[in-house]
mmCIF file of C-alpha atoms and ligand atoms in Angstrom:
data_model
loop_
_atom_site.group_PDB
_atom_site.id
_atom_site.type_symbol
_atom_site.label_atom_id
_atom_site.label_comp_id
_atom_site.label_asym_id
_atom_site.label_seq_id
_atom_site.Cartn_x
_atom_site.Cartn_y
_atom_site.Cartn_z
ATOM 1 C CA MET A 1 56.506 7.420 -35.717
ATOM 2 C CA THR A 2 53.503 6.895 -33.499
ATOM 3 C CA THR A 3 54.103 6.363 -29.815
ATOM 4 C CA ASP A 4 51.103 4.684 -28.229
ATOM 5 C CA PRO A 5 51.455 0.899 -28.374
ATOM 6 C CA GLN A 6 48.211 0.137 -30.230
ATOM 7 C CA SER A 7 49.022 2.605 -33.028
ATOM 8 C CA LEU A 8 52.450 1.069 -33.374
ATOM 9 C CA TRP A 9 51.018 -2.470 -33.447
ATOM 10 C CA ASN A 10 48.506 -1.358 -36.091
ATOM 11 C CA ALA A 11 51.285 0.163 -38.186
ATOM 12 C CA VAL A 12 53.349 -3.017 -38.041
ATOM 13 C CA ASP A 13 50.326 -5.208 -38.823
ATOM 14 C CA GLY A 14 49.501 -2.854 -41.684
ATOM 15 C CA TYR A 15 52.996 -3.280 -43.066
ATOM 16 C CA PHE A 16 53.043 -7.082 -42.705
ATOM 17 C CA CYS A 17 49.554 -7.480 -44.168
ATOM 18 C CA GLU A 18 50.388 -5.174 -47.058
ATOM 19 C CA ARG A 19 53.501 -7.162 -47.936
ATOM 20 C CA LEU A 20 52.535 -10.696 -46.920
ATOM 21 C CA ALA A 21 48.782 -11.112 -46.486
ATOM 22 C CA GLN A 22 47.155 -8.876 -49.051
ATOM 23 C CA ARG A 23 43.422 -9.225 -48.903
ATOM 24 C CA ASP A 24 41.721 -10.019 -52.168
ATOM 25 C CA ALA A 25 38.183 -9.181 -53.276
ATOM 26 C CA ALA A 26 36.632 -12.238 -51.585
ATOM 27 C CA LEU A 27 38.207 -11.478 -48.220
ATOM 28 C CA GLU A 28 37.348 -7.771 -48.456
ATOM 29 C CA ALA A 29 33.762 -8.635 -49.366
ATOM 30 C CA ALA A 30 33.538 -11.037 -46.423
ATOM 31 C CA LEU A 31 34.680 -8.330 -44.015
ATOM 32 C CA ALA A 32 32.305 -5.775 -45.543
ATOM 33 C CA ALA A 33 29.315 -8.129 -45.386
ATOM 34 C CA THR A 34 30.122 -9.083 -41.792
ATOM 35 C CA ALA A 35 30.269 -5.411 -40.775
ATOM 36 C CA ALA A 36 27.122 -4.565 -42.781
ATOM 37 C CA ALA A 37 25.250 -7.296 -40.891
ATOM 38 C CA GLY A 38 26.137 -5.567 -37.633
ATOM 39 C CA MET A 39 28.333 -8.453 -36.480
ATOM 40 C CA PRO A 40 31.326 -7.792 -34.216
ATOM 41 C CA ALA A 41 34.709 -7.210 -35.901
ATOM 42 C CA ILE A 42 36.454 -9.951 -33.948
ATOM 43 C CA GLN A 43 37.682 -12.116 -36.793
ATOM 44 C CA VAL A 44 41.354 -12.956 -37.079
ATOM 45 C CA SER A 45 43.550 -10.371 -38.774
ATOM 46 C CA ALA A 46 44.763 -11.061 -42.317
ATOM 47 C CA ASN A 47 48.232 -12.121 -41.229
ATOM 48 C CA GLN A 48 46.730 -14.385 -38.554
ATOM 49 C CA GLY A 49 44.400 -15.837 -41.179
ATOM 50 C CA LYS A 50 47.366 -16.493 -43.395
ATOM 51 C CA LEU A 51 49.088 -18.254 -40.498
ATOM 52 C CA LEU A 52 46.050 -20.558 -40.263
ATOM 53 C CA MET A 53 46.257 -21.210 -43.998
ATOM 54 C CA LEU A 54 49.950 -21.913 -43.692
ATOM 55 C CA ALA A 55 49.389 -24.285 -40.751
ATOM 56 C CA ALA A 56 46.806 -26.207 -42.781
ATOM 57 C CA ARG A 57 49.296 -26.485 -45.639
ATOM 58 C CA ALA A 58 52.077 -27.553 -43.300
ATOM 59 C CA VAL A 59 50.108 -30.534 -42.013
ATOM 60 C CA GLY A 60 48.655 -31.364 -45.447
ATOM 61 C CA ALA A 61 45.172 -30.864 -44.042
ATOM 62 C CA ARG A 62 42.269 -32.516 -45.843
ATOM 63 C CA ARG A 63 39.810 -32.307 -42.991
ATOM 64 C CA ILE A 64 39.637 -29.162 -40.881
ATOM 65 C CA LEU A 65 37.336 -28.436 -37.947
ATOM 66 C CA GLU A 66 36.648 -24.854 -36.879
ATOM 67 C CA ILE A 67 34.677 -24.036 -33.742
ATOM 68 C CA GLY A 68 33.346 -20.462 -34.018
ATOM 69 C CA THR A 69 32.563 -19.251 -37.567
ATOM 70 C CA LEU A 70 31.337 -15.644 -37.206
ATOM 71 C CA GLY A 71 31.280 -14.394 -40.861
ATOM 72 C CA GLY A 72 33.538 -17.143 -42.159
ATOM 73 C CA TYR A 73 36.639 -14.978 -42.516
ATOM 74 C CA SER A 74 39.004 -17.410 -40.777
ATOM 75 C CA THR A 75 37.071 -20.208 -42.491
ATOM 76 C CA ILE A 76 38.037 -18.832 -45.910
ATOM 77 C CA TRP A 77 41.708 -18.720 -44.920
ATOM 78 C CA LEU A 78 41.533 -22.262 -43.527
ATOM 79 C CA ALA A 79 39.767 -23.616 -46.620
ATOM 80 C CA ARG A 80 42.429 -22.052 -48.809
ATOM 81 C CA GLY A 81 44.944 -24.079 -46.837
ATOM 82 C CA LEU A 82 43.313 -27.387 -47.746
ATOM 83 C CA ALA A 83 45.833 -29.661 -49.386
ATOM 84 C CA ASP A 84 44.025 -29.804 -52.713
ATOM 85 C CA ARG A 85 43.490 -26.079 -53.166
ATOM 86 C CA ALA A 86 45.424 -23.271 -54.760
ATOM 87 C CA ILE A 87 45.982 -20.328 -52.450
ATOM 88 C CA ASP A 88 43.020 -18.483 -53.983
ATOM 89 C CA GLY A 89 40.802 -21.434 -53.099
ATOM 90 C CA ARG A 90 40.606 -23.033 -56.552
ATOM 91 C CA LEU A 91 40.500 -26.818 -56.587
ATOM 92 C CA VAL A 92 43.748 -27.933 -58.190
ATOM 93 C CA SER A 93 43.941 -31.670 -57.684
ATOM 94 C CA GLY A 94 40.950 -33.126 -55.932
ATOM 95 C CA GLN A 95 42.561 -36.526 -56.495
ATOM 96 C CA GLY A 96 45.095 -37.287 -53.779
ATOM 97 C CA PHE A 97 43.243 -39.736 -51.592
ATOM 98 C CA GLY A 98 40.207 -39.851 -53.805
ATOM 99 C CA ARG A 99 38.255 -37.158 -52.020
ATOM 100 C CA GLU A 100 38.373 -33.428 -51.694
ATOM 101 C CA GLY A 101 39.395 -31.613 -48.582
ATOM 102 C CA ARG A 102 36.750 -30.112 -46.395
ATOM 103 C CA VAL A 103 36.256 -27.625 -43.579
ATOM 104 C CA VAL A 104 33.482 -28.179 -41.057
ATOM 105 C CA THR A 105 32.810 -24.974 -39.125
ATOM 106 C CA LEU A 106 30.445 -24.655 -36.153
ATOM 107 C CA GLU A 107 28.360 -21.576 -35.342
ATOM 108 C CA ALA A 108 25.619 -21.110 -32.741
ATOM 109 C CA ASN A 109 24.079 -18.029 -34.346
ATOM 110 C CA ALA A 110 21.963 -18.883 -37.427
ATOM 111 C CA GLU A 111 22.132 -15.319 -38.751
ATOM 112 C CA TYR A 112 25.918 -15.294 -38.512
ATOM 113 C CA ALA A 113 25.991 -18.680 -40.237
ATOM 114 C CA ALA A 114 23.920 -17.306 -43.131
ATOM 115 C CA VAL A 115 26.353 -14.406 -43.580
ATOM 116 C CA ALA A 116 29.257 -16.862 -43.410
ATOM 117 C CA ARG A 117 27.729 -19.132 -46.049
ATOM 118 C CA ALA A 118 27.299 -16.195 -48.428
ATOM 119 C CA ASN A 119 30.873 -15.052 -47.798
ATOM 120 C CA ILE A 120 32.229 -18.558 -48.330
ATOM 121 C CA GLU A 121 30.228 -18.992 -51.517
ATOM 122 C CA ARG A 122 31.495 -15.663 -52.852
ATOM 123 C CA ALA A 123 35.012 -16.927 -52.202
ATOM 124 C CA GLY A 124 34.302 -19.958 -54.387
ATOM 125 C CA LEU A 125 34.539 -22.338 -51.452
ATOM 126 C CA ALA A 126 30.922 -23.405 -50.966
ATOM 127 C CA GLU A 127 31.602 -27.040 -51.825
ATOM 128 C CA ALA A 128 34.629 -27.190 -49.533
ATOM 129 C CA VAL A 129 32.962 -25.835 -46.399
ATOM 130 C CA GLU A 130 30.079 -27.058 -44.287
ATOM 131 C CA VAL A 131 28.680 -24.497 -41.842
ATOM 132 C CA ARG A 132 26.809 -26.250 -39.039
ATOM 133 C CA VAL A 133 24.408 -24.208 -36.947
ATOM 134 C CA GLY A 134 24.002 -24.986 -33.270
ATOM 135 C CA GLU A 135 25.698 -24.907 -29.903
ATOM 136 C CA ALA A 136 29.104 -26.361 -30.675
ATOM 137 C CA LEU A 137 29.123 -28.847 -27.803
ATOM 138 C CA ARG A 138 25.926 -30.361 -29.135
ATOM 139 C CA THR A 139 27.072 -30.285 -32.756
ATOM 140 C CA LEU A 140 30.356 -31.941 -31.801
ATOM 141 C CA ALA A 141 28.493 -34.790 -30.115
ATOM 142 C CA LEU A 142 26.286 -35.187 -33.199
ATOM 143 C CA LEU A 143 29.293 -35.024 -35.509
ATOM 144 C CA ALA A 144 31.110 -37.719 -33.544
ATOM 145 C CA ALA A 145 28.022 -39.932 -33.450
ATOM 146 C CA GLU A 146 27.200 -39.639 -37.130
ATOM 147 C CA THR A 147 30.702 -40.236 -38.424
ATOM 148 C CA PRO A 148 32.143 -43.018 -36.258
ATOM 149 C CA GLY A 149 35.427 -44.233 -37.618
ATOM 150 C CA LEU A 150 35.554 -41.484 -40.202
ATOM 151 C CA HIS A 151 38.924 -39.913 -40.768
ATOM 152 C CA PRO A 152 39.774 -37.634 -37.911
ATOM 153 C CA PHE A 153 40.500 -33.964 -38.366
ATOM 154 C CA ASP A 154 43.980 -32.896 -39.416
ATOM 155 C CA LEU A 155 43.626 -29.396 -37.968
ATOM 156 C CA VAL A 156 41.242 -27.943 -35.388
ATOM 157 C CA PHE A 157 40.841 -24.194 -34.813
ATOM 158 C CA ILE A 158 39.098 -23.391 -31.520
ATOM 159 C CA ASP A 159 37.685 -19.846 -31.567
ATOM 160 C CA ALA A 160 34.181 -19.758 -30.042
ATOM 161 C CA ASP A 161 32.899 -18.995 -26.521
ATOM 162 C CA LYS A 162 36.001 -18.989 -24.345
ATOM 163 C CA PRO A 163 34.513 -20.639 -21.219
ATOM 164 C CA ASN A 164 34.033 -23.800 -23.294
ATOM 165 C CA THR A 165 37.562 -23.919 -24.688
ATOM 166 C CA PRO A 166 38.580 -26.809 -22.351
ATOM 167 C CA GLU A 167 35.592 -28.861 -23.521
ATOM 168 C CA TYR A 168 36.329 -28.016 -27.153
ATOM 169 C CA PHE A 169 39.892 -29.150 -26.616
ATOM 170 C CA LYS A 170 38.641 -32.506 -25.295
ATOM 171 C CA TRP A 171 36.516 -32.927 -28.426
ATOM 172 C CA ALA A 172 39.423 -31.882 -30.620
ATOM 173 C CA LEU A 173 41.535 -34.611 -29.028
ATOM 174 C CA ARG A 174 38.794 -37.199 -29.523
ATOM 175 C CA MET A 175 38.573 -36.319 -33.187
ATOM 176 C CA SER A 176 42.285 -36.150 -33.836
ATOM 177 C CA ARG A 177 45.057 -38.479 -34.958
ATOM 178 C CA PRO A 178 48.796 -38.384 -34.346
ATOM 179 C CA GLY A 179 49.949 -35.336 -36.286
ATOM 180 C CA THR A 180 46.757 -33.308 -35.847
ATOM 181 C CA LEU A 181 47.386 -29.657 -35.062
ATOM 182 C CA ILE A 182 45.076 -27.914 -32.587
ATOM 183 C CA ILE A 183 45.135 -24.103 -32.447
ATOM 184 C CA ALA A 184 43.159 -22.028 -29.936
ATOM 185 C CA ASP A 185 42.622 -18.266 -30.260
ATOM 186 C CA ASN A 186 42.315 -15.522 -27.616
ATOM 187 C CA ILE A 187 44.185 -17.131 -24.780
ATOM 188 C CA VAL A 188 45.834 -13.940 -23.463
ATOM 189 C CA ARG A 189 43.151 -11.239 -23.556
ATOM 190 C CA ASP A 190 45.231 -8.233 -22.498
ATOM 191 C CA GLY A 191 47.223 -10.396 -20.111
ATOM 192 C CA ALA A 192 44.269 -11.478 -17.996
ATOM 193 C CA VAL A 193 45.380 -15.096 -18.332
ATOM 194 C CA ALA A 194 48.273 -14.496 -15.906
ATOM 195 C CA ASP A 195 45.854 -13.659 -13.079
ATOM 196 C CA ALA A 196 45.487 -16.850 -11.050
ATOM 197 C CA ALA A 197 42.926 -15.144 -8.813
ATOM 198 C CA SER A 198 40.655 -14.031 -11.654
ATOM 199 C CA GLY A 199 36.975 -14.827 -11.303
ATOM 200 C CA ASP A 200 36.286 -14.176 -14.982
ATOM 201 C CA ALA A 201 34.831 -17.310 -16.578
ATOM 202 C CA SER A 202 36.918 -16.932 -19.741
ATOM 203 C CA VAL A 203 40.139 -16.497 -17.784
ATOM 204 C CA VAL A 204 39.385 -19.419 -15.456
ATOM 205 C CA ALA A 205 38.626 -21.621 -18.468
ATOM 206 C CA THR A 206 41.691 -20.484 -20.388
ATOM 207 C CA ARG A 207 43.867 -21.313 -17.385
ATOM 208 C CA ALA A 208 42.209 -24.720 -17.108
ATOM 209 C CA PHE A 209 42.932 -25.233 -20.811
ATOM 210 C CA VAL A 210 46.600 -24.343 -20.293
ATOM 211 C CA GLU A 211 46.742 -26.870 -17.436
ATOM 212 C CA MET A 212 45.299 -29.492 -19.777
ATOM 213 C CA LEU A 213 47.963 -28.707 -22.353
ATOM 214 C CA ALA A 214 50.624 -28.972 -19.648
ATOM 215 C CA SER A 215 49.508 -32.334 -18.304
ATOM 216 C CA GLU A 216 48.075 -34.062 -21.372
ATOM 217 C CA PRO A 217 50.555 -36.737 -22.486
ATOM 218 C CA ARG A 218 48.983 -36.975 -25.951
ATOM 219 C CA VAL A 219 50.113 -33.494 -27.023
ATOM 220 C CA ILE A 220 53.125 -31.264 -27.141
ATOM 221 C CA ALA A 221 51.983 -27.693 -26.783
ATOM 222 C CA THR A 222 53.031 -24.109 -26.380
ATOM 223 C CA ALA A 223 51.368 -20.706 -26.088
ATOM 224 C CA LEU A 224 52.378 -17.369 -27.554
ATOM 225 C CA GLN A 225 51.444 -13.760 -26.834
ATOM 226 C CA THR A 226 50.637 -11.608 -29.839
ATOM 227 C CA VAL A 227 50.177 -7.902 -30.418
ATOM 228 C CA GLY A 228 48.683 -6.320 -33.509
ATOM 229 C CA SER A 229 45.487 -4.918 -34.939
ATOM 230 C CA LYS A 230 43.569 -7.254 -32.606
ATOM 231 C CA GLY A 231 45.230 -5.759 -29.555
ATOM 232 C CA TYR A 232 47.170 -7.872 -27.070
ATOM 233 C CA ASP A 233 46.165 -11.520 -27.222
ATOM 234 C CA GLY A 234 47.610 -14.895 -28.132
ATOM 235 C CA PHE A 235 47.381 -18.408 -29.511
ATOM 236 C CA ALA A 236 47.954 -21.851 -28.105
ATOM 237 C CA VAL A 237 49.242 -24.550 -30.432
ATOM 238 C CA ALA A 238 49.191 -28.263 -29.683
ATOM 239 C CA LEU A 239 50.445 -31.151 -31.794
ATOM 240 C CA VAL A 240 48.834 -34.531 -31.154
ATOM 241 C CA LEU A 241 51.404 -37.289 -30.663
HETATM 242 N N1 SAH B 301 36.748 -17.709 -36.184
HETATM 243 C C1 SAH B 301 36.124 -16.428 -36.540
HETATM 244 C C2 SAH B 301 35.744 -15.650 -35.316
HETATM 245 C C3 SAH B 301 34.813 -16.373 -34.388
HETATM 246 S S1 SAH B 301 34.123 -15.281 -33.166
HETATM 247 C C4 SAH B 301 37.120 -15.635 -37.372
HETATM 248 O O1 SAH B 301 38.262 -15.473 -36.905
HETATM 249 O O2 SAH B 301 36.775 -15.172 -38.453
HETATM 250 C C5 SAH B 301 33.328 -16.453 -32.154
HETATM 251 C C6 SAH B 301 32.073 -17.067 -32.774
HETATM 252 O O3 SAH B 301 31.686 -18.151 -31.947
HETATM 253 C C7 SAH B 301 30.890 -16.117 -32.833
HETATM 254 O O4 SAH B 301 30.390 -16.059 -34.142
HETATM 255 C C8 SAH B 301 29.862 -16.726 -31.897
HETATM 256 O O5 SAH B 301 28.526 -16.576 -32.338
HETATM 257 C C9 SAH B 301 30.275 -18.188 -31.925
HETATM 258 N N2 SAH B 301 29.855 -18.925 -30.724
HETATM 259 C C10 SAH B 301 29.786 -18.480 -29.446
HETATM 260 N N3 SAH B 301 29.371 -19.446 -28.630
HETATM 261 C C11 SAH B 301 29.169 -20.547 -29.401
HETATM 262 C C12 SAH B 301 28.748 -21.878 -29.130
HETATM 263 N N4 SAH B 301 28.444 -22.281 -27.906
HETATM 264 N N5 SAH B 301 28.672 -22.737 -30.165
HETATM 265 C C13 SAH B 301 28.995 -22.359 -31.418
HETATM 266 N N6 SAH B 301 29.403 -21.111 -31.718
HETATM 267 C C14 SAH B 301 29.494 -20.223 -30.731
HETATM 268 C C1 DHB B 302 36.283 -11.986 -29.071
HETATM 269 C C2 DHB B 302 36.255 -13.246 -29.653
HETATM 270 C C3 DHB B 302 37.281 -13.616 -30.498
HETATM 271 O O1 DHB B 302 37.312 -14.850 -31.076
HETATM 272 C C4 DHB B 302 38.320 -12.752 -30.780
HETATM 273 O O2 DHB B 302 39.314 -13.181 -31.610
HETATM 274 C C5 DHB B 302 38.328 -11.494 -30.201
HETATM 275 C C6 DHB B 302 37.320 -11.113 -29.355
HETATM 276 C C7 DHB B 302 35.199 -11.581 -28.154
HETATM 277 O O3 DHB B 302 34.300 -12.402 -27.916
HETATM 278 O O4 DHB B 302 35.223 -10.461 -27.673
HETATM 279 MG MG1 MG B 303 39.187 -15.297 -31.876
#
């Protein structure tokens, strides 16, 4: 048995992923292509990705918004959670409400977006995912302007530049409906979030986001610490009322 915490967390994540979130060829290829492109290995772990897929299933998601694409690894998990998809991403009904489910994912870096598109296509999900290049705050404003009155998002995953998380949460609320689930990644960051005196922009913003969750009457929310292959971090989850 290993003794240092990170080795132990890795071993447990290894066990859970092996039993419950086995990566298939498309996911492995996405990770390999992301690494080969020199992009940072900061995507969700497989069991976290499966949690996103499961959350999408649980709310019957047909429209999903992701802010922060990287190589599209979490995007693939989310798209597999769309209500009209089999868990390997195959379209199984496509009928339901007369239209197929869709993920819109926002990425500032055009090179990352190109890698993501290739990964998503290899996973057989090209027609289910739209990768939008640009600063997310700008893309969100465009998205809201071009689709007024369109069905709101059923699930929003916030996972981009952390100082903007409060603004992304505001947009998520604007584009939500009662029952929409909003999930935000990386809210703990080795415990830094507990430091009220921190001058770090990500910490300050994460704390502001937590205050919004606490005082916003339109959501019920909680936050959880996690340990695992991604170190010590956490998620916030909010349900729109
Ligand atoms: N969700 C991904 C990881 C995203 S990492 C996964 O788990 O697989 C964060 C991503 O947000 C990076 O690719 C980064 O380029 C992107 N990003 C950072 N600032 C951004 C901004 N202002 N607008 C859009 N994307 C941004
Ligand atoms: C970073 C970003 C992430 O979304 C993540 O899950 C881990 C790390 C980062 O910017 O360092
Ligand atoms: Mg993240």
